[in-house]
Amino acid sequence: MDIILWIIWFGTYFLGAVWFEIYIMHMFQQNSYKPVEYSEWMRLTANIGRLLGKVLYALISLPLIAIGNRGCLIIACILNMLTILVNKPHHAKKPLVYTPRVKRMFVTTGILFVFGVLFSLFWKGIAEKVCALIMLFMFIMIPFLVLLVNLINHPIESGIDRYYINDAAGILKDMPNLTIIGVTGSYGKTSVKYFLSKLLSTQFSVLHTPGNYNTTLGVVRTIREQMKSYHEIFICEMGAREVGDIKEICDLVHPEYGIITSIGPQHLQSFHSIENIINTKFELADAVPADGKVFLNYDNAYIRNKKTDKQVVSYGTSGDNVTYMAYNVNVSTDGSFFKMKDKEGKEYDFHTKLVGNHNVQNIAGAIAVANTLGIPMEKLIYPVLQLESVPHRLQLLNQGNRTVLDDSYNSNKNGFKAALDTLAMFKELRILMTPGMVELGERQYDENKEVGIYAHDKCDYAILVGKEQTKPIQDGLLESGFAQNRMIIVDTLQEAFQMVNAIPDEKHKVVLIENDLPDNYN
């Protein structure tokens, strides 16, 4: 009887352990395999509670297994089944990708568990009890075990990465006539990358980094898998979470031109200060050669006030002394209309299906680069009209009785405010739907409260996802006089859409979805 109970215990234990390990590996991947960011994620109050909930039944099982009689073993088996339930995989917005690196980490984790089992064999006669206690301890330590596994695998991963980086560098070296354009910014870089690729493709053979391939290894993969001898221009998006990330990519691709789209207080948990963010983004400007050019968004004060000794081409939608300025911006459900002058002062009328000053600003940056590289302004008018929204970046979606402004990909204070400004331009019933902003460190409350204050006259209803998460936005809205009966607090995005449908149809609804928290915040 006891043997059967032990078999049941170990079987249920391993299923729960595998599922918990998958969850932790998913969170480690969501935090870019970076131990510091992952550790900061673990320290968040909500995540401490979540992790404790996942190991609770294992903690309760420890004294039961130590006692080891039949009754305790039966209870421990039941607790294992409860552990399985709380660790059962659920649908993720961005599922775990079983990359070779993840698979190698799983193998190393498995080896550590095998060593734990072998260690227990030294205790003759009570090996199963000792083994179970060791296994429970390792289960509880899985959130930390992933850091040990990452450390163990580091030499292997570094060697593999270096091989791929050198291979990509060799490919670029064999293409001396390739023009390389780097694009970075706290926000807007993906949109500018896509817009610029569309405009330049009217005259050149262009390759750009796909999706979110904006890390060093993402760029390496793009070069190794997609770069062809006929490509004339390579547009390389450069993301950063730490000082030196942009420089690392630049050291690989050596950009001739650089675009800095924006700078704001994003990823402060890893950058720690806005000065570090500014310096990191300008690592791109530092890498551009003396005969190259840096395209700077002068609507952004951090960029405008940063000194650089490189040739600067400025763009934006306001201010003086801007080389390429878009102005007279008008927005409707048909998109945005604006005017723009070339370097000689000749005026051109542009129409885009995209909405908002933020999108016009990004298009202006793309136009500035395309025109500088030799495409006449008049030949850019039709391509601008054909531009499509980048998914989830202030994307205009008509859904029958409502229009959705999908800005759910990411959020930061400046982007949030720009999206609110766009919402405010509509004459229809304006609804804000948001869970707020994350990864802002000590400034998280103040930044969220500030956008709450800013939003009070930009929307008619505010649907806030997460009672505690959105507390700063609630405080900001109420402090600025927003009607409490028009502020709706829900737990999930699904409930938020249900509440949109429940709001009386005073007129056509325009819903701004600002941010959708990643899986490591849900």
PDB file of C-alpha atoms in Angstrom, residues 139-285:
ATOM      1  CA  PHE A 139      10.279  22.551  -6.132  1.00  0.00           C
ATOM      2  CA  ILE A 140      10.043  25.468  -3.704  1.00  0.00           C
ATOM      3  CA  MET A 141      13.370  26.782  -4.984  1.00  0.00           C
ATOM      4  CA  ILE A 142      12.484  26.582  -8.732  1.00  0.00           C
ATOM      5  CA  PRO A 143      12.134  30.412  -9.036  1.00  0.00           C
ATOM      6  CA  PHE A 144      15.760  30.670  -7.855  1.00  0.00           C
ATOM      7  CA  LEU A 145      16.909  27.475  -9.525  1.00  0.00           C
ATOM      8  CA  VAL A 146      16.374  29.079 -12.944  1.00  0.00           C
ATOM      9  CA  LEU A 147      19.044  31.647 -12.034  1.00  0.00           C
ATOM     10  CA  LEU A 148      21.482  28.858 -11.115  1.00  0.00           C
ATOM     11  CA  VAL A 149      20.706  27.033 -14.362  1.00  0.00           C
ATOM     12  CA  ASN A 150      21.273  30.243 -16.333  1.00  0.00           C
ATOM     13  CA  LEU A 151      24.642  30.677 -14.577  1.00  0.00           C
ATOM     14  CA  ILE A 152      25.650  27.077 -15.285  1.00  0.00           C
ATOM     15  CA  ASN A 153      24.710  27.395 -18.958  1.00  0.00           C
ATOM     16  CA  HIS A 154      26.285  30.836 -19.386  1.00  0.00           C
ATOM     17  CA  PRO A 155      29.620  29.646 -20.892  1.00  0.00           C
ATOM     18  CA  ILE A 156      27.764  27.463 -23.414  1.00  0.00           C
ATOM     19  CA  GLU A 157      25.322  30.241 -24.332  1.00  0.00           C
ATOM     20  CA  SER A 158      28.132  32.798 -24.666  1.00  0.00           C
ATOM     21  CA  GLY A 159      30.070  30.528 -27.018  1.00  0.00           C
ATOM     22  CA  ILE A 160      27.006  29.862 -29.192  1.00  0.00           C
ATOM     23  CA  ASP A 161      26.116  33.565 -29.279  1.00  0.00           C
ATOM     24  CA  ARG A 162      29.643  34.539 -30.263  1.00  0.00           C
ATOM     25  CA  TYR A 163      29.637  32.076 -33.157  1.00  0.00           C
ATOM     26  CA  TYR A 164      26.359  33.473 -34.541  1.00  0.00           C
ATOM     27  CA  ILE A 165      27.462  37.103 -34.037  1.00  0.00           C
ATOM     28  CA  ASN A 166      30.733  36.492 -35.899  1.00  0.00           C
ATOM     29  CA  ASP A 167      28.855  34.759 -38.706  1.00  0.00           C
ATOM     30  CA  ALA A 168      26.460  37.738 -39.069  1.00  0.00           C
ATOM     31  CA  ALA A 169      29.386  40.173 -39.013  1.00  0.00           C
ATOM     32  CA  GLY A 170      31.007  38.211 -41.827  1.00  0.00           C
ATOM     33  CA  ILE A 171      27.841  38.449 -43.941  1.00  0.00           C
ATOM     34  CA  LEU A 172      27.757  42.246 -43.527  1.00  0.00           C
ATOM     35  CA  LYS A 173      31.459  42.520 -44.305  1.00  0.00           C
ATOM     36  CA  ASP A 174      30.807  40.845 -47.668  1.00  0.00           C
ATOM     37  CA  MET A 175      28.247  43.584 -48.530  1.00  0.00           C
ATOM     38  CA  PRO A 176      30.282  46.839 -48.521  1.00  0.00           C
ATOM     39  CA  ASN A 177      27.661  48.732 -50.570  1.00  0.00           C
ATOM     40  CA  LEU A 178      24.828  47.994 -48.133  1.00  0.00           C
ATOM     41  CA  THR A 179      23.372  51.131 -46.493  1.00  0.00           C
ATOM     42  CA  ILE A 180      22.535  50.455 -42.847  1.00  0.00           C
ATOM     43  CA  ILE A 181      20.038  52.585 -40.914  1.00  0.00           C
ATOM     44  CA  GLY A 182      19.664  52.188 -37.155  1.00  0.00           C
ATOM     45  CA  VAL A 183      16.359  53.041 -35.473  1.00  0.00           C
ATOM     46  CA  THR A 184      15.960  53.402 -31.720  1.00  0.00           C
ATOM     47  CA  GLY A 185      13.794  55.193 -29.179  1.00  0.00           C
ATOM     48  CA  SER A 186      11.777  54.597 -26.036  1.00  0.00           C
ATOM     49  CA  TYR A 187       8.715  54.335 -28.265  1.00  0.00           C
ATOM     50  CA  GLY A 188       7.861  54.821 -31.941  1.00  0.00           C
ATOM     51  CA  LYS A 189      10.878  52.917 -33.263  1.00  0.00           C
ATOM     52  CA  THR A 190       8.906  49.951 -34.599  1.00  0.00           C
ATOM     53  CA  SER A 191       6.409  52.230 -36.349  1.00  0.00           C
ATOM     54  CA  VAL A 192       9.168  54.356 -37.901  1.00  0.00           C
ATOM     55  CA  LYS A 193      10.965  51.195 -39.011  1.00  0.00           C
ATOM     56  CA  TYR A 194       7.895  49.888 -40.844  1.00  0.00           C
ATOM     57  CA  PHE A 195       6.957  53.263 -42.319  1.00  0.00           C
ATOM     58  CA  LEU A 196      10.498  53.905 -43.542  1.00  0.00           C
ATOM     59  CA  SER A 197      10.741  50.430 -45.038  1.00  0.00           C
ATOM     60  CA  LYS A 198       7.534  51.030 -47.026  1.00  0.00           C
ATOM     61  CA  LEU A 199       8.696  54.412 -48.312  1.00  0.00           C
ATOM     62  CA  LEU A 200      12.212  53.291 -49.248  1.00  0.00           C
ATOM     63  CA  SER A 201      10.910  50.133 -50.907  1.00  0.00           C
ATOM     64  CA  THR A 202       9.436  52.275 -53.680  1.00  0.00           C
ATOM     65  CA  GLN A 203      12.984  52.805 -54.964  1.00  0.00           C
ATOM     66  CA  PHE A 204      15.333  50.392 -53.172  1.00  0.00           C
ATOM     67  CA  SER A 205      15.556  46.736 -52.170  1.00  0.00           C
ATOM     68  CA  VAL A 206      15.042  46.937 -48.401  1.00  0.00           C
ATOM     69  CA  LEU A 207      15.376  44.487 -45.512  1.00  0.00           C
ATOM     70  CA  HIS A 208      14.224  45.394 -42.015  1.00  0.00           C
ATOM     71  CA  THR A 209      14.320  43.495 -38.757  1.00  0.00           C
ATOM     72  CA  PRO A 210      10.907  41.819 -38.380  1.00  0.00           C
ATOM     73  CA  GLY A 211       8.560  42.084 -35.413  1.00  0.00           C
ATOM     74  CA  ASN A 212      10.419  42.685 -32.182  1.00  0.00           C
ATOM     75  CA  TYR A 213      13.786  41.389 -33.363  1.00  0.00           C
ATOM     76  CA  ASN A 214      15.501  44.395 -31.792  1.00  0.00           C
ATOM     77  CA  THR A 215      18.093  42.699 -29.577  1.00  0.00           C
ATOM     78  CA  THR A 216      21.601  41.785 -30.685  1.00  0.00           C
ATOM     79  CA  LEU A 217      20.625  38.166 -31.273  1.00  0.00           C
ATOM     80  CA  GLY A 218      17.398  39.218 -33.006  1.00  0.00           C
ATOM     81  CA  VAL A 219      19.434  41.339 -35.421  1.00  0.00           C
ATOM     82  CA  VAL A 220      21.898  38.465 -35.872  1.00  0.00           C
ATOM     83  CA  ARG A 221      19.090  36.080 -36.723  1.00  0.00           C
ATOM     84  CA  THR A 222      17.650  38.532 -39.268  1.00  0.00           C
ATOM     85  CA  ILE A 223      21.016  38.913 -40.997  1.00  0.00           C
ATOM     86  CA  ARG A 224      21.788  35.186 -41.055  1.00  0.00           C
ATOM     87  CA  GLU A 225      18.337  34.079 -42.218  1.00  0.00           C
ATOM     88  CA  GLN A 226      17.069  36.916 -44.431  1.00  0.00           C
ATOM     89  CA  MET A 227      19.940  39.017 -45.747  1.00  0.00           C
ATOM     90  CA  LYS A 228      20.457  38.566 -49.516  1.00  0.00           C
ATOM     91  CA  SER A 229      23.115  39.882 -51.854  1.00  0.00           C
ATOM     92  CA  TYR A 230      20.583  42.060 -53.688  1.00  0.00           C
ATOM     93  CA  HIS A 231      19.555  44.065 -50.612  1.00  0.00           C
ATOM     94  CA  GLU A 232      20.566  47.717 -50.825  1.00  0.00           C
ATOM     95  CA  ILE A 233      19.301  49.008 -47.468  1.00  0.00           C
ATOM     96  CA  PHE A 234      19.079  47.337 -44.058  1.00  0.00           C
ATOM     97  CA  ILE A 235      16.846  49.023 -41.455  1.00  0.00           C
ATOM     98  CA  CYS A 236      17.855  47.772 -38.044  1.00  0.00           C
ATOM     99  CA  GLU A 237      15.589  48.363 -35.048  1.00  0.00           C
ATOM    100  CA  MET A 238      17.614  48.620 -31.830  1.00  0.00           C
ATOM    101  CA  GLY A 239      15.982  47.979 -28.465  1.00  0.00           C
ATOM    102  CA  ALA A 240      17.571  48.475 -25.066  1.00  0.00           C
ATOM    103  CA  ARG A 241      16.904  47.629 -21.440  1.00  0.00           C
ATOM    104  CA  GLU A 242      20.378  48.344 -20.110  1.00  0.00           C
ATOM    105  CA  VAL A 243      23.215  50.791 -20.779  1.00  0.00           C
ATOM    106  CA  GLY A 244      25.389  49.465 -23.604  1.00  0.00           C
ATOM    107  CA  ASP A 245      22.649  47.482 -25.405  1.00  0.00           C
ATOM    108  CA  ILE A 246      22.526  49.899 -28.375  1.00  0.00           C
ATOM    109  CA  LYS A 247      26.307  50.088 -28.603  1.00  0.00           C
ATOM    110  CA  GLU A 248      26.478  46.295 -28.772  1.00  0.00           C
ATOM    111  CA  ILE A 249      24.193  46.236 -31.820  1.00  0.00           C
ATOM    112  CA  CYS A 250      26.011  49.167 -33.440  1.00  0.00           C
ATOM    113  CA  ASP A 251      29.348  47.402 -32.999  1.00  0.00           C
ATOM    114  CA  LEU A 252      27.883  44.581 -35.081  1.00  0.00           C
ATOM    115  CA  VAL A 253      26.114  46.482 -37.899  1.00  0.00           C
ATOM    116  CA  HIS A 254      28.005  49.827 -38.034  1.00  0.00           C
ATOM    117  CA  PRO A 255      25.078  52.090 -39.101  1.00  0.00           C
ATOM    118  CA  GLU A 256      25.659  54.904 -41.572  1.00  0.00           C
ATOM    119  CA  TYR A 257      22.439  56.660 -40.533  1.00  0.00           C
ATOM    120  CA  GLY A 258      20.597  56.709 -37.227  1.00  0.00           C
ATOM    121  CA  ILE A 259      17.072  57.692 -36.178  1.00  0.00           C
ATOM    122  CA  ILE A 260      16.207  58.448 -32.554  1.00  0.00           C
ATOM    123  CA  THR A 261      12.407  58.563 -32.376  1.00  0.00           C
ATOM    124  CA  SER A 262      11.834  59.373 -28.708  1.00  0.00           C
ATOM    125  CA  ILE A 263      13.192  59.250 -25.197  1.00  0.00           C
ATOM    126  CA  GLY A 264      11.092  58.780 -22.078  1.00  0.00           C
ATOM    127  CA  PRO A 265      11.066  57.157 -18.638  1.00  0.00           C
ATOM    128  CA  GLN A 266      10.613  53.584 -19.840  1.00  0.00           C
ATOM    129  CA  HIS A 267      12.218  50.460 -18.282  1.00  0.00           C
ATOM    130  CA  LEU A 268      13.400  52.528 -15.320  1.00  0.00           C
ATOM    131  CA  GLN A 269      13.622  49.354 -13.257  1.00  0.00           C
ATOM    132  CA  SER A 270      16.643  48.341 -15.315  1.00  0.00           C
ATOM    133  CA  PHE A 271      17.953  51.765 -16.431  1.00  0.00           C
ATOM    134  CA  HIS A 272      17.506  53.395 -12.979  1.00  0.00           C
ATOM    135  CA  SER A 273      17.618  56.976 -14.333  1.00  0.00           C
ATOM    136  CA  ILE A 274      16.459  59.023 -17.298  1.00  0.00           C
ATOM    137  CA  GLU A 275      20.086  60.089 -17.861  1.00  0.00           C
ATOM    138  CA  ASN A 276      21.037  56.461 -18.476  1.00  0.00           C
ATOM    139  CA  ILE A 277      18.192  56.148 -20.986  1.00  0.00           C
ATOM    140  CA  ILE A 278      19.293  59.290 -22.857  1.00  0.00           C
ATOM    141  CA  ASN A 279      22.901  58.167 -23.020  1.00  0.00           C
ATOM    142  CA  THR A 280      21.917  54.685 -24.157  1.00  0.00           C
ATOM    143  CA  LYS A 281      19.708  55.925 -26.997  1.00  0.00           C
ATOM    144  CA  PHE A 282      22.476  58.295 -28.111  1.00  0.00           C
ATOM    145  CA  GLU A 283      24.863  55.351 -28.364  1.00  0.00           C
ATOM    146  CA  LEU A 284      23.353  55.139 -31.871  1.00  0.00           C
ATOM    147  CA  ALA A 285      24.377  58.736 -32.643  1.00  0.00           C
TER     148      ALA A 285
END
